[in-house]
Short mmCIF file of C-alpha atoms in Angstrom, two decimals:
data_model
loop_
_atom_site.label_atom_id
_atom_site.label_comp_id
_atom_site.label_asym_id
_atom_site.label_seq_id
_atom_site.Cartn_x
_atom_site.Cartn_y
_atom_site.Cartn_z
CA MET A 9 0.29 -6.14 0.64
CA ARG A 10 5.21 -10.56 -3.97
CA THR A 11 7.31 -12.76 -6.02
CA MET A 12 7.27 -13.74 -9.70
CA LEU A 13 6.26 -11.48 -12.58
CA LYS A 14 4.46 -12.76 -15.62
CA ARG A 15 4.08 -10.73 -18.77
CA THR A 16 0.66 -11.47 -20.19
CA GLY A 17 -0.45 -8.56 -22.30
CA LEU A 18 -1.01 -4.84 -22.65
CA VAL A 19 -3.51 -2.46 -21.19
CA ALA A 20 -3.31 0.65 -23.33
CA MET A 21 -4.88 4.02 -23.94
CA ALA A 22 -4.41 6.12 -27.07
CA LEU A 23 -2.40 3.49 -28.98
CA PHE A 24 -5.48 1.55 -29.98
CA ALA A 25 -8.22 4.04 -30.77
CA ALA A 26 -10.27 1.36 -32.47
CA LEU A 27 -10.78 -0.23 -29.08
CA SER A 28 -11.79 3.01 -27.36
CA GLY A 29 -15.15 1.76 -26.10
CA ALA A 30 -15.20 0.63 -22.49
CA ILE A 31 -15.50 -3.11 -22.07
CA PRO A 32 -18.49 -4.25 -19.96
CA ALA A 33 -17.71 -4.81 -16.29
CA ALA A 34 -19.27 -8.27 -16.37
CA ALA A 35 -16.91 -9.36 -19.13
CA LEU A 36 -13.87 -7.99 -17.31
CA ALA A 37 -14.88 -9.83 -14.16
CA ARG A 38 -14.60 -13.23 -15.86
CA LYS A 39 -10.84 -13.17 -16.43
CA PRO A 40 -7.92 -10.70 -16.41
CA ILE A 41 -7.39 -8.42 -19.37
CA SER A 42 -5.08 -10.09 -21.86
CA LYS A 43 -5.16 -7.90 -24.98
CA PRO A 44 -4.85 -4.17 -25.78
CA MET A 45 -7.97 -2.23 -24.85
CA TRP A 46 -9.21 0.91 -23.14
CA VAL A 47 -10.57 0.65 -19.61
CA SER A 48 -12.67 3.44 -18.13
CA LYS A 49 -13.80 4.50 -14.64
CA MET A 50 -10.43 3.74 -13.09
CA ARG A 51 -9.29 5.04 -9.73
CA ILE A 52 -5.60 5.95 -9.51
CA THR A 53 -3.83 6.34 -6.18
CA GLU A 54 -0.18 6.39 -5.12
CA TYR A 55 2.03 4.54 -2.65
CA PHE A 56 5.65 4.78 -1.59
CA PRO A 57 8.17 3.47 0.95
CA ALA A 58 7.15 4.96 4.29
CA PRO A 59 9.92 7.14 5.81
CA GLU A 60 10.48 6.27 9.48
CA ALA A 61 11.28 9.93 10.17
CA TRP A 62 7.59 10.81 9.73
CA PHE A 63 6.51 8.67 12.66
CA VAL A 64 6.23 9.62 16.33
CA GLY A 65 6.06 6.31 18.22
CA LYS A 66 8.57 4.94 20.69
CA ALA A 67 11.30 2.70 19.25
CA VAL A 68 10.66 -0.99 19.91
CA SER A 69 12.29 -4.27 18.91
CA THR A 70 11.72 -5.19 15.27
CA PRO A 71 10.81 -8.85 14.62
CA GLY A 72 13.30 -10.30 12.15
CA LEU A 73 15.80 -7.45 12.44
CA ASP A 74 18.55 -6.50 14.86
CA ARG A 75 17.33 -2.91 15.24
CA LYS A 76 14.75 -0.85 17.05
CA SER A 77 12.11 0.94 15.00
CA ARG A 78 9.36 3.43 15.73
CA VAL A 79 6.35 1.32 16.58
CA ASP A 80 3.84 3.21 14.42
CA TRP A 81 6.23 2.95 11.47
CA LEU A 82 6.11 -0.83 11.85
CA TYR A 83 2.45 -1.56 12.55
CA SER A 84 0.21 1.40 11.67
CA ALA A 85 -1.78 1.78 8.47
CA ARG A 86 0.55 4.58 7.35
CA GLY A 87 3.67 2.49 7.90
CA VAL A 88 5.50 -0.54 6.57
CA ALA A 89 2.70 -2.93 7.56
CA MET A 90 0.43 -1.27 4.97
CA GLU A 91 2.83 0.15 2.38
CA GLY A 92 4.97 -2.99 2.34
CA ASP A 93 8.21 -1.00 2.23
CA GLY A 94 9.83 1.73 4.29
CA ILE A 95 12.97 3.82 4.59
CA GLY A 96 14.58 3.71 8.03
CA LEU A 97 16.22 6.54 9.93
CA ASP A 98 19.52 5.07 8.73
CA GLY A 99 18.51 5.67 5.10
CA LYS A 100 18.25 1.95 4.36
CA GLN A 101 15.19 0.33 2.85
CA TYR A 102 13.19 -2.29 4.78
CA HIS A 103 10.07 -4.30 4.06
CA ILE A 104 7.52 -6.48 5.77
CA GLU A 105 8.55 -10.09 5.22
CA SER A 106 5.46 -11.81 6.61
CA VAL A 107 2.15 -10.65 8.07
CA GLY A 108 1.48 -14.04 9.64
CA THR A 109 -2.23 -14.41 10.40
CA SER A 110 -2.71 -10.76 11.33
CA SER A 111 -5.37 -8.50 9.85
CA TRP A 112 -6.39 -4.92 10.67
CA LEU A 113 -8.06 -3.03 13.51
CA ASN A 114 -9.64 0.41 13.34
CA ALA A 115 -8.78 3.15 15.83
CA ARG A 116 -11.59 1.99 18.09
CA GLY A 117 -9.93 -1.39 18.38
CA ARG A 118 -12.50 -3.23 16.30
CA LYS A 119 -12.22 -5.08 13.01
CA ALA A 120 -11.35 -2.61 10.26
CA ARG A 121 -13.18 -2.22 6.96
CA PHE A 122 -11.35 -1.02 3.87
CA GLY A 123 -13.04 1.93 2.18
CA ALA A 124 -15.44 2.47 5.08
CA GLY A 125 -14.20 5.95 5.97
CA ALA A 126 -12.88 7.58 9.12
CA GLY A 127 -13.25 5.59 12.30
CA LEU A 128 -13.79 2.27 10.54
CA SER A 129 -10.81 2.12 8.20
CA PRO A 130 -7.56 0.30 9.07
CA PHE A 131 -5.47 1.95 11.77
CA TRP A 132 -3.19 -0.78 13.15
CA ARG A 133 -2.29 -4.42 12.66
CA THR A 134 -3.94 -6.97 14.96
CA GLU A 135 -0.55 -7.49 16.61
CA GLY A 136 1.94 -5.12 18.20
CA TYR A 137 -0.63 -2.82 19.84
CA TRP A 138 -1.90 -1.49 23.17
CA ARG A 139 -5.44 -0.63 24.30
CA ASN A 140 -6.39 2.26 26.58
CA SER A 141 -9.02 2.16 29.34
CA SER A 142 -11.77 2.58 26.71
CA ARG A 143 -10.44 -0.39 24.72
CA GLU A 144 -9.37 1.91 21.90
CA LEU A 145 -5.91 1.61 20.37
CA THR A 146 -2.98 3.63 21.60
CA PHE A 147 0.82 3.51 21.56
CA PRO A 148 3.74 5.09 23.44
CA LEU A 149 5.27 8.22 21.96
CA LEU A 150 8.95 8.83 21.30
CA ALA A 151 8.73 12.13 23.20
CA GLY A 152 6.98 10.50 26.17
CA GLY A 153 3.35 9.89 26.98
CA TRP A 154 0.78 8.08 24.87
CA PHE A 155 -0.97 8.69 21.57
CA ASN A 156 -4.52 8.08 22.85
CA GLY A 157 -4.35 7.65 26.60
CA LYS A 158 -2.18 5.30 28.61
CA GLY A 159 -2.00 1.76 27.31
CA GLY A 160 -2.42 -1.41 29.28
CA HIS A 161 -1.54 -4.88 28.08
CA PHE A 162 0.70 -5.05 25.01
CA VAL A 163 -0.34 -7.58 22.36
CA ARG A 164 2.99 -8.83 21.09
CA PRO A 165 3.60 -9.59 17.42
CA LYS A 166 3.60 -13.33 16.76
CA GLY A 167 3.72 -13.87 13.02
CA ILE A 168 4.78 -10.48 11.65
CA THR A 169 8.42 -10.18 10.57
CA PHE A 170 10.48 -7.55 8.75
CA ALA A 171 13.60 -7.75 6.59
CA GLU A 172 16.22 -5.54 4.98
CA GLY A 173 15.97 -4.31 1.40
CA PRO A 174 12.96 -3.73 -0.85
CA SER A 175 10.12 -6.24 -1.00
CA ARG A 176 10.51 -6.55 -4.78
CA PRO A 177 12.34 -4.66 -7.55
CA LEU A 178 9.84 -1.82 -7.97
CA ARG A 179 10.66 1.37 -9.87
CA TYR A 180 9.39 4.84 -9.04
CA TYR A 181 6.81 6.02 -11.59
CA ARG A 182 7.27 2.80 -13.58
CA SER A 183 5.60 0.18 -11.36
CA VAL A 184 1.92 -0.05 -10.42
CA ALA A 185 0.00 -2.31 -8.07
CA VAL A 186 -3.09 -3.94 -9.56
CA ASP A 187 -5.83 -6.41 -8.80
CA PRO A 188 -4.44 -9.49 -10.61
CA THR A 189 -7.95 -10.78 -11.27
CA PHE A 190 -8.55 -7.62 -13.32
CA ILE A 191 -5.14 -6.77 -14.80
CA SER A 192 -2.58 -9.57 -15.00
CA ARG A 193 0.77 -9.10 -13.29
CA GLY A 194 3.45 -8.16 -15.81
CA SER A 195 1.01 -6.31 -18.07
CA LEU A 196 2.01 -2.96 -19.53
CA VAL A 197 -0.34 -0.17 -18.49
CA TYR A 198 -0.58 3.25 -20.14
CA VAL A 199 -1.61 6.03 -17.76
CA PRO A 200 -1.68 9.36 -19.64
CA ASP A 201 -2.02 11.42 -16.45
CA TYR A 202 1.55 10.42 -15.59
CA LYS A 203 3.18 11.24 -18.91
CA PRO A 204 4.60 14.53 -17.50
CA LEU A 205 6.23 12.56 -14.66
CA ASN A 206 7.85 9.67 -16.54
CA ASN A 207 7.91 11.09 -20.10
CA ASP A 208 5.76 8.44 -21.76
CA GLY A 209 3.00 7.35 -19.34
CA TRP A 210 3.90 3.66 -19.42
CA PHE A 211 3.99 1.41 -16.35
CA ARG A 212 4.24 -2.29 -15.61
CA ALA A 213 1.94 -4.20 -13.27
CA ASP A 214 4.71 -5.28 -10.89
CA ASP A 215 2.78 -5.41 -7.63
CA THR A 216 -0.52 -6.23 -5.93
CA GLY A 217 -2.16 -5.05 -2.72
CA GLY A 218 -4.95 -6.11 -0.41
CA ALA A 219 -6.72 -2.77 -0.83
CA ILE A 220 -6.40 -2.78 -4.64
CA LYS A 221 -9.64 -4.18 -6.03
CA GLY A 222 -11.07 -4.06 -9.55
CA ARG A 223 -10.72 -0.74 -11.36
CA HIS A 224 -7.96 0.62 -9.15
CA LEU A 225 -4.29 1.30 -9.92
CA ASP A 226 -1.75 2.21 -7.24
CA VAL A 227 1.27 4.05 -8.65
CA PHE A 228 4.63 3.47 -6.94
CA ARG A 229 6.34 6.84 -6.43
CA ARG A 230 9.03 8.59 -4.43
CA PRO A 231 8.03 9.56 -0.89
CA PRO A 232 6.50 13.07 -0.72
CA GLU A 233 8.22 15.87 1.16
CA THR A 234 5.84 15.63 4.12
CA SER A 235 3.52 13.07 5.67
CA ALA A 236 0.58 15.41 5.01
CA ASP A 237 0.90 14.58 1.31
CA THR A 238 -0.76 11.19 0.87
CA GLY A 239 -0.43 11.23 -2.91
CA ALA A 240 -2.86 11.50 -5.80
CA ASN A 241 -6.39 10.13 -5.70
CA LEU A 242 -7.75 10.37 -9.23
CA GLN A 243 -11.25 9.19 -10.07
CA GLY A 244 -12.96 8.24 -13.32
CA ARG A 245 -9.80 7.90 -15.40
CA ARG A 246 -9.29 5.82 -18.54
CA ILE A 247 -6.17 3.77 -19.16
#
């Protein structure tokens, strides 16, 4: 969480001051925005290709590829399975080709809930994982040992596959992921908070994501310097 793009309109701020009033949520819910207007109460987050070097799991076979990859880079909620794209230790870009029928588990090994907070939020795909003696999720570490106690039976990936290259032609600080029922794919989106980063603040709705719902934009950016930097999380913005 990708194929065709369709240009369907503009979502703008500052260009059309006459339309500066926020449109009612009920009206926006009926169909995607298709004409220039201001939209308020937006959440803006960031995503990026996940660098394999940040991850600590043991290298395992990679479905769809003739390479071994760190297991948490493949299947965890910080890795390619969530971000969609990643940068391998070899410097090449890879992406998740298919998720099959898999969904998400939380760290306790139960069904995950997006936006539910620590303990309940997605931790790992429902394939490619181990459970410890308490039925919680764990995985083998590159340096030896286990992340959360020794694992037992390994649930092998069945429908998940990976492939070389980017998932789609996204551009750093020019592409955003949107909810296509709210903002149509291909729309131009003006985000003034990002004007210092890309000179004009304009983006295109090139992507979507399972966690992107309603008034939420996810800005595609370069990977941060460290894994501790998860990117911006701006609330209450207008675009």
